[in-house]
PDB file of N, CA and C in Angstrom:
ATOM      1  N   MET P   9     236.376  -6.162  22.522  1.00 40.00           N
ATOM      2  CA  MET P   9     235.498  -5.042  22.424  1.00 40.00           C
ATOM      3  C   MET P   9     235.025  -3.720  23.669  1.00 40.00           C
ATOM      4  N   THR P  10     235.337  -1.929  22.290  1.00 45.00           N
ATOM      5  CA  THR P  10     235.322  -1.078  22.499  1.00 45.00           C
ATOM      6  C   THR P  10     234.404  -0.436  22.955  1.00 45.00           C
ATOM      7  N   ASP P  11     233.902   0.622  24.081  1.00 55.00           N
ATOM      8  CA  ASP P  11     231.936   1.313  23.640  1.00 55.00           C
ATOM      9  C   ASP P  11     232.452   2.227  23.769  1.00 55.00           C
ATOM     10  N   PRO P  12     232.312   3.168  22.758  1.00 50.00           N
ATOM     11  CA  PRO P  12     232.121   4.673  23.149  1.00 50.00           C
ATOM     12  C   PRO P  12     231.748   5.204  23.409  1.00 50.00           C
ATOM     13  N   LYS P  13     229.848   4.075  24.939  1.00 60.00           N
ATOM     14  CA  LYS P  13     229.400   4.748  25.133  1.00 60.00           C
ATOM     15  C   LYS P  13     229.697   4.018  26.950  1.00 60.00           C
ATOM     16  N   GLY P  14     230.867   3.456  27.757  1.00 58.00           N
ATOM     17  CA  GLY P  14     231.832   2.097  28.445  1.00 58.00           C
ATOM     18  C   GLY P  14     230.909   1.527  28.783  1.00 58.00           C
ATOM     19  N   ALA P  15     230.671   0.456  27.220  1.00 66.00           N
ATOM     20  CA  ALA P  15     229.962  -0.635  28.221  1.00 66.00           C
ATOM     21  C   ALA P  15     230.971  -1.107  28.375  1.00 66.00           C
ATOM     22  N   THR P  16     231.871  -0.965  28.121  1.00 67.00           N
ATOM     23  CA  THR P  16     233.414  -2.089  28.148  1.00 67.00           C
ATOM     24  C   THR P  16     234.292  -1.611  29.660  1.00 67.00           C
ATOM     25  N   THR P  17     234.193  -0.355  30.185  1.00 75.00           N
ATOM     26  CA  THR P  17     234.683   0.306  30.970  1.00 75.00           C
ATOM     27  C   THR P  17     234.473  -0.216  32.708  1.00 75.00           C
ATOM     28  N   GLY P  18     235.161   0.408  34.040  1.00 83.00           N
ATOM     29  CA  GLY P  18     234.569   0.029  34.647  1.00 83.00           C
ATOM     30  C   GLY P  18     234.235  -0.427  35.203  1.00 83.00           C
ATOM     31  N   GLN P  19     233.866  -1.447  36.328  1.00 92.00           N
ATOM     32  CA  GLN P  19     233.230  -2.137  37.683  1.00 92.00           C
ATOM     33  C   GLN P  19     232.589  -3.218  36.288  1.00 92.00           C
ATOM     34  N   PRO P  20     232.898  -4.485  36.996  1.00 93.00           N
ATOM     35  CA  PRO P  20     231.503  -5.735  36.421  1.00 93.00           C
ATOM     36  C   PRO P  20     231.079  -5.953  36.201  1.00 93.00           C
ATOM     37  N   GLU P  21     230.264  -5.255  37.677  1.00 93.00           N
ATOM     38  CA  GLU P  21     228.811  -4.282  37.721  1.00 93.00           C
ATOM     39  C   GLU P  21     228.240  -3.317  37.839  1.00 93.00           C
ATOM     40  N   GLU P  22     229.414  -2.820  36.537  1.00 93.00           N
ATOM     41  CA  GLU P  22     228.738  -1.016  36.148  1.00 93.00           C
ATOM     42  C   GLU P  22     228.436  -1.167  34.753  1.00 93.00           C
ATOM     43  N   ARG P  23     229.786  -2.201  33.888  1.00 94.00           N
ATOM     44  CA  ARG P  23     230.211  -2.491  32.956  1.00 94.00           C
ATOM     45  C   ARG P  23     229.089  -3.470  32.510  1.00 94.00           C
ATOM     46  N   LEU P  24     228.316  -4.489  33.349  1.00 94.00           N
ATOM     47  CA  LEU P  24     226.984  -5.096  32.915  1.00 94.00           C
ATOM     48  C   LEU P  24     225.818  -4.550  33.170  1.00 94.00           C
ATOM     49  N   ALA P  25     225.314  -3.336  34.058  1.00 95.00           N
ATOM     50  CA  ALA P  25     224.271  -2.493  34.246  1.00 95.00           C
ATOM     51  C   ALA P  25     224.800  -1.464  32.522  1.00 95.00           C
ATOM     52  N   ARG P  26     225.529  -1.031  31.509  1.00 96.00           N
ATOM     53  CA  ARG P  26     225.506  -0.704  30.935  1.00 96.00           C
ATOM     54  C   ARG P  26     225.763  -0.948  29.745  1.00 96.00           C
ATOM     55  N   MET P  27     226.217  -2.471  29.353  1.00 96.00           N
ATOM     56  CA  MET P  27     226.078  -3.463  28.486  1.00 96.00           C
ATOM     57  C   MET P  27     224.558  -3.870  28.377  1.00 96.00           C
ATOM     58  N   ARG P  28     223.481  -3.667  29.888  1.00 97.00           N
ATOM     59  CA  ARG P  28     222.528  -4.019  29.379  1.00 97.00           C
ATOM     60  C   ARG P  28     220.985  -2.548  28.919  1.00 97.00           C
ATOM     61  N   GLU P  29     221.953  -1.464  29.690  1.00 97.00           N
ATOM     62  CA  GLU P  29     221.248  -0.626  28.978  1.00 97.00           C
ATOM     63  C   GLU P  29     221.414  -1.020  27.666  1.00 97.00           C
ATOM     64  N   VAL P  30     222.789  -0.639  26.704  1.00 97.00           N
ATOM     65  CA  VAL P  30     223.171  -0.515  25.414  1.00 97.00           C
ATOM     66  C   VAL P  30     222.365  -1.262  24.447  1.00 97.00           C
ATOM     67  N   MET P  31     222.167  -2.721  25.614  1.00 97.00           N
ATOM     68  CA  MET P  31     221.031  -3.874  24.313  1.00 97.00           C
ATOM     69  C   MET P  31     219.385  -3.730  25.111  1.00 97.00           C
ATOM     70  N   SER P  32     219.167  -3.172  25.936  1.00 98.00           N
ATOM     71  CA  SER P  32     218.232  -2.435  25.875  1.00 98.00           C
ATOM     72  C   SER P  32     217.775  -1.697  24.343  1.00 98.00           C
ATOM     73  N   GLU P  33     218.343  -0.395  24.618  1.00 98.00           N
ATOM     74  CA  GLU P  33     218.405   0.890  23.343  1.00 98.00           C
ATOM     75  C   GLU P  33     218.414  -0.348  22.114  1.00 98.00           C
ATOM     76  N   VAL P  34     220.140  -0.428  21.454  1.00 97.00           N
ATOM     77  CA  VAL P  34     219.501  -1.641  20.195  1.00 97.00           C
ATOM     78  C   VAL P  34     218.002  -2.324  20.269  1.00 97.00           C
ATOM     79  N   THR P  35     217.453  -3.068  20.797  1.00 97.00           N
ATOM     80  CA  THR P  35     216.385  -4.122  21.066  1.00 97.00           C
ATOM     81  C   THR P  35     215.656  -2.663  20.591  1.00 97.00           C
ATOM     82  N   ASP P  36     215.093  -1.536  21.168  1.00 98.00           N
ATOM     83  CA  ASP P  36     214.637  -0.205  21.114  1.00 98.00           C
ATOM     84  C   ASP P  36     214.064   0.184  19.286  1.00 98.00           C
ATOM     85  N   ARG P  37     215.927   0.371  18.449  1.00 97.00           N
ATOM     86  CA  ARG P  37     216.193   0.708  17.122  1.00 97.00           C
ATOM     87  C   ARG P  37     215.552  -1.096  16.370  1.00 97.00           C
ATOM     88  N   LEU P  38     216.629  -2.099  17.064  1.00 95.00           N
ATOM     89  CA  LEU P  38     215.419  -2.909  16.006  1.00 95.00           C
ATOM     90  C   LEU P  38     213.857  -2.778  15.671  1.00 95.00           C
ATOM     91  N   ILE P  39     213.061  -3.549  17.212  1.00 96.00           N
ATOM     92  CA  ILE P  39     211.242  -3.431  16.971  1.00 96.00           C
ATOM     93  C   ILE P  39     211.046  -1.964  15.758  1.00 96.00           C
ATOM     94  N   GLU P  40     211.809  -0.696  15.827  1.00 97.00           N
ATOM     95  CA  GLU P  40     211.987   0.945  15.228  1.00 97.00           C
ATOM     96  C   GLU P  40     211.192  -0.356  13.709  1.00 97.00           C
ATOM     97  N   LEU P  41     212.901  -0.229  13.843  1.00 96.00           N
ATOM     98  CA  LEU P  41     213.320  -1.193  11.916  1.00 96.00           C
ATOM     99  C   LEU P  41     211.839  -2.135  11.229  1.00 96.00           C
ATOM    100  N   MET P  42     212.269  -2.376  11.624  1.00 94.00           N
ATOM    101  CA  MET P  42     211.458  -3.479  12.414  1.00 94.00           C
ATOM    102  C   MET P  42     209.962  -3.298  10.722  1.00 94.00           C
ATOM    103  N   GLY P  43     209.311  -2.611  12.106  1.00 94.00           N
ATOM    104  CA  GLY P  43     208.545  -1.886  11.688  1.00 94.00           C
ATOM    105  C   GLY P  43     207.184  -1.394  10.908  1.00 94.00           C
ATOM    106  N   GLU P  44     209.372   0.103  10.667  1.00 95.00           N
ATOM    107  CA  GLU P  44     209.848   1.251   9.721  1.00 95.00           C
ATOM    108  C   GLU P  44     209.773  -0.056   7.693  1.00 95.00           C
ATOM    109  N   ARG P  45     210.000  -1.046   7.749  1.00 93.00           N
ATOM    110  CA  ARG P  45     210.133  -2.041   6.907  1.00 93.00           C
ATOM    111  C   ARG P  45     209.191  -2.630   6.354  1.00 93.00           C
ATOM    112  N   ARG P  46     208.080  -2.741   7.908  1.00 92.00           N
ATOM    113  CA  ARG P  46     206.898  -3.484   7.008  1.00 92.00           C
ATOM    114  C   ARG P  46     205.981  -2.096   7.574  1.00 92.00           C
ATOM    115  N   LYS P  47     205.829  -1.440   7.444  1.00 93.00           N
ATOM    116  CA  LYS P  47     204.795   0.384   6.446  1.00 93.00           C
ATOM    117  C   LYS P  47     206.010   0.282   5.327  1.00 93.00           C
ATOM    118  N   LEU P  48     206.498   0.293   5.224  1.00 93.00           N
ATOM    119  CA  LEU P  48     206.703   0.515   3.551  1.00 93.00           C
ATOM    120  C   LEU P  48     206.422  -0.797   2.298  1.00 93.00           C
ATOM    121  N   ALA P  49     206.752  -2.227   3.507  1.00 91.00           N
ATOM    122  CA  ALA P  49     206.442  -3.517   2.387  1.00 91.00           C
ATOM    123  C   ALA P  49     204.305  -2.881   2.247  1.00 91.00           C
ATOM    124  N   ILE P  50     204.073  -2.479   3.237  1.00 91.00           N
ATOM    125  CA  ILE P  50     203.017  -2.659   3.227  1.00 91.00           C
ATOM    126  C   ILE P  50     202.369  -1.321   2.304  1.00 91.00           C
ATOM    127  N   GLU P  51     203.002  -0.099   2.623  1.00 93.00           N
ATOM    128  CA  GLU P  51     202.487   1.357   1.378  1.00 93.00           C
ATOM    129  C   GLU P  51     203.264   0.566  -0.712  1.00 93.00           C
ATOM    130  N   ILE P  52     204.523   0.297  -0.826  1.00 92.00           N
ATOM    131  CA  ILE P  52     205.072  -0.422  -1.149  1.00 92.00           C
ATOM    132  C   ILE P  52     203.667  -1.436  -2.430  1.00 92.00           C
ATOM    133  N   GLY P  53     203.318  -2.176  -1.394  1.00 90.00           N
ATOM    134  CA  GLY P  53     201.740  -3.037  -1.953  1.00 90.00           C
ATOM    135  C   GLY P  53     200.613  -1.843  -2.383  1.00 90.00           C
ATOM    136  N   ARG P  54     199.923  -0.722  -1.969  1.00 92.00           N
ATOM    137  CA  ARG P  54     198.836   0.241  -1.780  1.00 92.00           C
ATOM    138  C   ARG P  54     199.190   0.481  -3.412  1.00 92.00           C
ATOM    139  N   VAL P  55     201.114   1.251  -3.189  1.00 94.00           N
ATOM    140  CA  VAL P  55     200.827   1.902  -4.378  1.00 94.00           C
ATOM    141  C   VAL P  55     200.912   0.764  -5.947  1.00 94.00           C
ATOM    142  N   LYS P  56     201.183  -0.577  -5.913  1.00 91.00           N
ATOM    143  CA  LYS P  56     201.934  -1.336  -6.709  1.00 91.00           C
ATOM    144  C   LYS P  56     199.689  -1.194  -7.578  1.00 91.00           C
ATOM    145  N   LYS P  57     199.133  -1.664  -5.994  1.00 91.00           N
ATOM    146  CA  LYS P  57     197.806  -2.087  -6.069  1.00 91.00           C
ATOM    147  C   LYS P  57     197.203  -0.587  -7.826  1.00 91.00           C
ATOM    148  N   GLU P  58     197.744   0.776  -6.829  1.00 94.00           N
ATOM    149  CA  GLU P  58     197.157   1.630  -8.171  1.00 94.00           C
ATOM    150  C   GLU P  58     198.287   1.765  -9.468  1.00 94.00           C
ATOM    151  N   LEU P  59     199.467   0.686  -9.599  1.00 95.00           N
ATOM    152  CA  LEU P  59     199.489   0.721 -11.132  1.00 95.00           C
ATOM    153  C   LEU P  59     198.930  -0.434 -11.608  1.00 95.00           C
ATOM    154  N   GLY P  60     197.895  -1.268 -10.832  1.00 94.00           N
ATOM    155  CA  GLY P  60     197.477  -2.436 -11.689  1.00 94.00           C
ATOM    156  C   GLY P  60     198.680  -3.357 -11.934  1.00 94.00           C
ATOM    157  N   LEU P  61     199.425  -3.319 -10.479  1.00 91.00           N
ATOM    158  CA  LEU P  61     200.382  -4.787 -10.165  1.00 91.00           C
ATOM    159  C   LEU P  61     200.246  -5.749  -9.579  1.00 91.00           C
ATOM    160  N   PRO P  62     200.518  -6.362  -9.545  1.00 89.00           N
ATOM    161  CA  PRO P  62     199.665  -7.477  -8.808  1.00 89.00           C
ATOM    162  C   PRO P  62     200.676  -7.875  -7.462  1.00 89.00           C
ATOM    163  N   VAL P  63     199.906  -7.423  -6.346  1.00 87.00           N
ATOM    164  CA  VAL P  63     200.675  -6.945  -4.774  1.00 87.00           C
ATOM    165  C   VAL P  63     201.875  -8.053  -4.406  1.00 87.00           C
ATOM    166  N   LEU P  64     201.838  -9.265  -5.136  1.00 87.00           N
ATOM    167  CA  LEU P  64     202.351 -10.226  -4.100  1.00 87.00           C
ATOM    168  C   LEU P  64     203.615 -10.578  -5.190  1.00 87.00           C
ATOM    169  N   ASP P  65     204.214 -10.954  -4.872  1.00 89.00           N
ATOM    170  CA  ASP P  65     205.875 -11.055  -6.146  1.00 89.00           C
ATOM    171  C   ASP P  65     206.980 -12.049  -5.640  1.00 89.00           C
ATOM    172  N   PRO P  66     206.076 -12.472  -5.408  1.00 91.00           N
ATOM    173  CA  PRO P  66     206.834 -14.310  -4.650  1.00 91.00           C
ATOM    174  C   PRO P  66     208.859 -14.040  -4.924  1.00 91.00           C
ATOM    175  N   ALA P  67     208.587 -14.675  -6.239  1.00 94.00           N
ATOM    176  CA  ALA P  67     210.562 -13.887  -6.276  1.00 94.00           C
ATOM    177  C   ALA P  67     211.545 -13.066  -5.966  1.00 94.00           C
ATOM    178  N   ARG P  68     210.429 -11.902  -5.858  1.00 93.00           N
ATOM    179  CA  ARG P  68     211.375 -10.417  -5.429  1.00 93.00           C
ATOM    180  C   ARG P  68     211.470 -10.498  -4.008  1.00 93.00           C
ATOM    181  N   GLU P  69     210.522 -11.055  -2.795  1.00 93.00           N
ATOM    182  CA  GLU P  69     210.946 -11.552  -1.776  1.00 93.00           C
ATOM    183  C   GLU P  69     211.298 -12.390  -1.611  1.00 93.00           C
ATOM    184  N   ALA P  70     211.472 -13.899  -2.140  1.00 95.00           N
ATOM    185  CA  ALA P  70     212.686 -14.710  -1.961  1.00 95.00           C
ATOM    186  C   ALA P  70     214.560 -13.951  -2.264  1.00 95.00           C
ATOM    187  N   ARG P  71     214.108 -13.372  -3.340  1.00 97.00           N
ATOM    188  CA  ARG P  71     215.797 -12.778  -3.847  1.00 97.00           C
ATOM    189  C   ARG P  71     215.961 -11.886  -2.817  1.00 97.00           C
ATOM    190  N   MET P  72     215.236 -10.566  -1.895  1.00 95.00           N
ATOM    191  CA  MET P  72     214.988 -10.635  -0.811  1.00 95.00           C
ATOM    192  C   MET P  72     215.873 -11.327   0.366  1.00 95.00           C
ATOM    193  N   VAL P  73     215.590 -11.944   0.399  1.00 96.00           N
ATOM    194  CA  VAL P  73     215.296 -13.146   1.461  1.00 96.00           C
ATOM    195  C   VAL P  73     217.223 -13.117   1.604  1.00 96.00           C
ATOM    196  N   ARG P  74     217.292 -13.921   0.131  1.00 97.00           N
ATOM    197  CA  ARG P  74     218.730 -14.322   0.263  1.00 97.00           C
ATOM    198  C   ARG P  74     219.314 -12.897   0.317  1.00 97.00           C
ATOM    199  N   GLN P  75     218.900 -11.956  -0.241  1.00 98.00           N
ATOM    200  CA  GLN P  75     220.101 -10.756   0.271  1.00 98.00           C
ATOM    201  C   GLN P  75     220.550 -10.156   1.143  1.00 98.00           C
ATOM    202  N   ALA P  76     219.116 -10.764   2.203  1.00 97.00           N
ATOM    203  CA  ALA P  76     219.292  -9.876   3.633  1.00 97.00           C
ATOM    204  C   ALA P  76     220.687 -10.983   3.889  1.00 97.00           C
ATOM    205  N   ALA P  77     220.371 -12.738   3.763  1.00 98.00           N
ATOM    206  CA  ALA P  77     221.325 -13.504   4.228  1.00 98.00           C
ATOM    207  C   ALA P  77     222.562 -13.443   3.441  1.00 98.00           C
ATOM    208  N   VAL P  78     222.969 -13.082   2.835  1.00 98.00           N
ATOM    209  CA  VAL P  78     223.706 -12.726   2.181  1.00 98.00           C
ATOM    210  C   VAL P  78     225.205 -11.466   2.702  1.00 98.00           C
ATOM    211  N   ARG P  79     223.879 -10.313   3.165  1.00 98.00           N
ATOM    212  CA  ARG P  79     224.757  -9.156   4.115  1.00 98.00           C
ATOM    213  C   ARG P  79     224.382  -9.627   5.335  1.00 98.00           C
ATOM    214  N   ALA P  80     223.885 -10.382   5.824  1.00 98.00           N
ATOM    215  CA  ALA P  80     224.427 -11.179   7.374  1.00 98.00           C
ATOM    216  C   ALA P  80     225.368 -12.171   7.136  1.00 98.00           C
ATOM    217  N   ARG P  81     225.975 -12.734   6.162  1.00 98.00           N
ATOM    218  CA  ARG P  81     226.568 -12.919   6.778  1.00 98.00           C
ATOM    219  C   ARG P  81     228.381 -12.490   6.369  1.00 98.00           C
ATOM    220  N   GLU P  82     228.592 -11.518   5.310  1.00 98.00           N
ATOM    221  CA  GLU P  82     229.462 -10.341   5.505  1.00 98.00           C
ATOM    222  C   GLU P  82     229.988  -9.220   6.547  1.00 98.00           C
ATOM    223  N   LEU P  83     228.790  -9.696   7.595  1.00 98.00           N
ATOM    224  CA  LEU P  83     228.269  -9.115   8.938  1.00 98.00           C
ATOM    225  C   LEU P  83     228.549  -9.399   9.223  1.00 98.00           C
ATOM    226  N   GLY P  84     229.009 -11.356   9.819  1.00 98.00           N
ATOM    227  CA  GLY P  84     229.602 -11.674  10.552  1.00 98.00           C
ATOM    228  C   GLY P  84     227.974 -12.007  11.628  1.00 98.00           C
ATOM    229  N   VAL P  85     226.772 -11.892  10.943  1.00 97.00           N
ATOM    230  CA  VAL P  85     225.811 -12.753  12.066  1.00 97.00           C
ATOM    231  C   VAL P  85     225.208 -14.208  10.985  1.00 97.00           C
ATOM    232  N   ASP P  86     224.065 -14.541  12.112  1.00 98.00           N
ATOM    233  CA  ASP P  86     224.000 -15.827  11.128  1.00 98.00           C
ATOM    234  C   ASP P  86     222.470 -15.496  10.681  1.00 98.00           C
ATOM    235  N   PRO P  87     222.726 -15.742   8.895  1.00 98.00           N
ATOM    236  CA  PRO P  87     222.394 -14.786   7.870  1.00 98.00           C
ATOM    237  C   PRO P  87     221.109 -16.447   8.056  1.00 98.00           C
ATOM    238  N   GLU P  88     220.397 -17.815   8.784  1.00 97.00           N
ATOM    239  CA  GLU P  88     219.465 -18.584   9.227  1.00 97.00           C
ATOM    240  C   GLU P  88     218.745 -17.179  10.080  1.00 97.00           C
ATOM    241  N   MET P  89     219.173 -15.804  10.607  1.00 97.00           N
ATOM    242  CA  MET P  89     217.826 -15.364  11.827  1.00 97.00           C
ATOM    243  C   MET P  89     217.269 -14.272  10.905  1.00 97.00           C
ATOM    244  N   ALA P  90     218.461 -13.970  10.365  1.00 96.00           N
ATOM    245  CA  ALA P  90     218.268 -12.727   8.687  1.00 96.00           C
ATOM    246  C   ALA P  90     217.131 -12.646   8.637  1.00 96.00           C
ATOM    247  N   ARG P  91     217.514 -14.132   7.330  1.00 97.00           N
ATOM    248  CA  ARG P  91     215.974 -14.973   6.509  1.00 97.00           C
ATOM    249  C   ARG P  91     214.789 -15.021   8.208  1.00 97.00           C
ATOM    250  N   ASP P  92     214.826 -15.382   8.918  1.00 96.00           N
ATOM    251  CA  ASP P  92     213.853 -15.583   9.770  1.00 96.00           C
ATOM    252  C   ASP P  92     212.583 -14.149   9.998  1.00 96.00           C
ATOM    253  N   ILE P  93     214.106 -13.239   9.939  1.00 95.00           N
ATOM    254  CA  ILE P  93     213.077 -11.492  10.478  1.00 95.00           C
ATOM    255  C   ILE P  93     212.701 -11.331   9.166  1.00 95.00           C
ATOM    256  N   ILE P  94     213.173 -11.522   7.833  1.00 95.00           N
ATOM    257  CA  ILE P  94     213.211 -10.758   6.660  1.00 95.00           C
ATOM    258  C   ILE P  94     211.308 -11.704   6.370  1.00 95.00           C
ATOM    259  N   TRP P  95     211.549 -12.679   6.418  1.00 94.00           N
ATOM    260  CA  TRP P  95     210.439 -13.629   6.372  1.00 94.00           C
ATOM    261  C   TRP P  95     209.319 -13.758   7.026  1.00 94.00           C
ATOM    262  N   ARG P  96     209.693 -13.568   8.803  1.00 94.00           N
ATOM    263  CA  ARG P  96     208.167 -12.542   8.866  1.00 94.00           C
ATOM    264  C   ARG P  96     207.804 -11.236   8.772  1.00 94.00           C
ATOM    265  N   ILE P  97     208.307 -10.925   8.863  1.00 92.00           N
ATOM    266  CA  ILE P  97     208.089  -9.164   8.185  1.00 92.00           C
ATOM    267  C   ILE P  97     207.217  -9.169   7.253  1.00 92.00           C
ATOM    268  N   ILE P  98     207.808  -9.707   5.492  1.00 92.00           N
ATOM    269  CA  ILE P  98     206.518 -10.072   4.935  1.00 92.00           C
ATOM    270  C   ILE P  98     205.893 -10.917   5.596  1.00 92.00           C
ATOM    271  N   ALA P  99     206.005 -11.642   5.435  1.00 91.00           N
ATOM    272  CA  ALA P  99     204.679 -12.517   6.181  1.00 91.00           C
ATOM    273  C   ALA P  99     202.809 -11.548   7.113  1.00 91.00           C
ATOM    274  N   SER P 100     203.834 -11.106   8.338  1.00 90.00           N
ATOM    275  CA  SER P 100     202.653  -9.607   8.328  1.00 90.00           C
ATOM    276  C   SER P 100     202.304  -9.184   7.837  1.00 90.00           C
ATOM    277  N   ALA P 101     203.783  -8.620   6.341  1.00 89.00           N
ATOM    278  CA  ALA P 101     202.406  -6.904   5.623  1.00 89.00           C
ATOM    279  C   ALA P 101     201.550  -8.274   4.589  1.00 89.00           C
ATOM    280  N   ARG P 102     201.840  -9.225   4.054  1.00 88.00           N
ATOM    281  CA  ARG P 102     201.396 -10.275   3.672  1.00 88.00           C
ATOM    282  C   ARG P 102     199.960  -9.559   4.035  1.00 88.00           C
ATOM    283  N   GLU P 103     199.580 -10.187   5.605  1.00 88.00           N
ATOM    284  CA  GLU P 103     198.281 -10.085   5.774  1.00 88.00           C
ATOM    285  C   GLU P 103     197.899  -9.228   6.305  1.00 88.00           C
ATOM    286  N   ALA P 104     198.779  -8.113   5.978  1.00 85.00           N
ATOM    287  CA  ALA P 104     197.918  -7.122   6.561  1.00 85.00           C
ATOM    288  C   ALA P 104     197.413  -6.568   4.884  1.00 85.00           C
ATOM    289  N   GLN P 105     197.583  -6.698   3.678  1.00 81.00           N
ATOM    290  CA  GLN P 105     197.275  -6.913   2.371  1.00 81.00           C
ATOM    291  C   GLN P 105     196.340  -7.120   2.631  1.00 81.00           C
ATOM    292  N   GLY P 106     195.588  -7.997   3.274  1.00 75.00           N
ATOM    293  CA  GLY P 106     194.525  -9.106   2.255  1.00 75.00           C
ATOM    294  C   GLY P 106     193.884  -9.091   3.973  1.00 75.00           C
ATOM    295  N   GLY P 107     194.162  -7.576   4.696  1.00 56.00           N
ATOM    296  CA  GLY P 107     193.048  -7.451   5.059  1.00 56.00           C
ATOM    297  C   GLY P 107     193.213  -8.097   6.599  1.00 56.00           C
ATOM    298  N   ARG P 108     193.883  -9.666   6.732  1.00 51.00           N
ATOM    299  CA  ARG P 108     193.773 -10.877   7.726  1.00 51.00           C
ATOM    300  C   ARG P 108     194.762  -9.292   9.096  1.00 51.00           C
ATOM    301  N   ARG P 109     195.064  -9.282   9.949  1.00 48.00           N
ATOM    302  CA  ARG P 109     195.501  -8.594  10.956  1.00 48.00           C
ATOM    303  C   ARG P 109     195.962  -9.744  12.072  1.00 48.00           C
ATOM    304  N   PRO P 110     197.691 -10.107  11.229  1.00 48.00           N
ATOM    305  CA  PRO P 110     198.344 -10.248  12.084  1.00 48.00           C
ATOM    306  C   PRO P 110     198.452 -10.438  13.901  1.00 48.00           C
ATOM    307  N   GLY P 111     197.400  -9.331  14.181  1.00 52.00           N
ATOM    308  CA  GLY P 111     198.757  -8.328  15.645  1.00 52.00           C
ATOM    309  C   GLY P 111     198.970  -7.575  15.828  1.00 52.00           C
ATOM    310  N   TRP P 112     199.357  -6.256  14.604  1.00 48.00           N
ATOM    311  CA  TRP P 112     199.625  -5.416  14.443  1.00 48.00           C
ATOM    312  C   TRP P 112     198.804  -4.397  13.459  1.00 48.00           C
ATOM    313  N   PRO P 113     198.113  -3.457  14.094  1.00 51.00           N
ATOM    314  CA  PRO P 113     197.114  -2.118  13.119  1.00 51.00           C
ATOM    315  C   PRO P 113     198.317  -2.292  12.270  1.00 51.00           C
ATOM    316  N   ASP P 114     197.304  -1.554  10.482  1.00 48.00           N
ATOM    317  CA  ASP P 114     198.274  -0.757  10.214  1.00 48.00           C
ATOM    318  C   ASP P 114     198.723  -0.004   9.634  1.00 48.00           C
ATOM    319  N   PRO P 115     199.583   0.379   9.492  1.00 48.00           N
ATOM    320  CA  PRO P 115     199.322   1.952   9.413  1.00 48.00           C
ATOM    321  C   PRO P 115     198.775   2.730   8.398  1.00 48.00           C
ATOM    322  N   PRO P 116     198.498   3.928   9.278  1.00 48.00           N
ATOM    323  CA  PRO P 116     197.884   5.138   8.072  1.00 48.00           C
ATOM    324  C   PRO P 116     198.279   5.076   6.691  1.00 48.00           C
ATOM    325  N   SER P 117     197.670   4.840   4.967  1.00 52.00           N
ATOM    326  CA  SER P 117     197.296   5.495   4.875  1.00 52.00           C
ATOM    327  C   SER P 117     197.993   6.395   4.313  1.00 52.00           C
ATOM    328  N   ASN P 118     199.110   7.304   4.115  1.00 44.00           N
ATOM    329  CA  ASN P 118     199.398   8.484   3.675  1.00 44.00           C
ATOM    330  C   ASN P 118     199.016   9.907   2.621  1.00 44.00           C
ATOM    331  N   ARG P 119     197.794   8.813   1.542  1.00 41.00           N
ATOM    332  CA  ARG P 119     196.961   9.077   0.441  1.00 41.00           C
ATOM    333  C   ARG P 119     195.922  10.016   1.975  1.00 41.00           C
ATOM    334  N   ALA P 120     195.756   9.871   2.928  1.00 43.00           N
ATOM    335  CA  ALA P 120     194.687   9.936   3.787  1.00 43.00           C
ATOM    336  C   ALA P 120     195.041  12.083   4.349  1.00 43.00           C
ATOM    337  N   ARG P 121     196.136  12.325   3.864  1.00 36.00           N
ATOM    338  CA  ARG P 121     196.582  12.717   4.442  1.00 36.00           C
ATOM    339  C   ARG P 121     197.302  14.584   3.954  1.00 36.00           C
TER     340      ARG P 121
END
């Protein structure tokens, strides 16, 4: 495994410290992406309401989860983990759209700007 950031070069202590730094950076990016996906799902729900469409679409949600599992498998990532993460983000967006708070604040509406 080679890393342009130097995580696999140098003394073991240096490598360990750098790998931990990189891991923290990856964690931050994952959290940002999860939040971004959730915000998009909530905004899609708002647009669907404006269009008079049902907000919930269980068949589409299931397709998205299956697609995530397929993509995860293609990338060598545990597909069950991918399914779990996507379902959790979907559940969080559903709760926000239903007015219940799962512990995350609703993103501001773009229409208010």
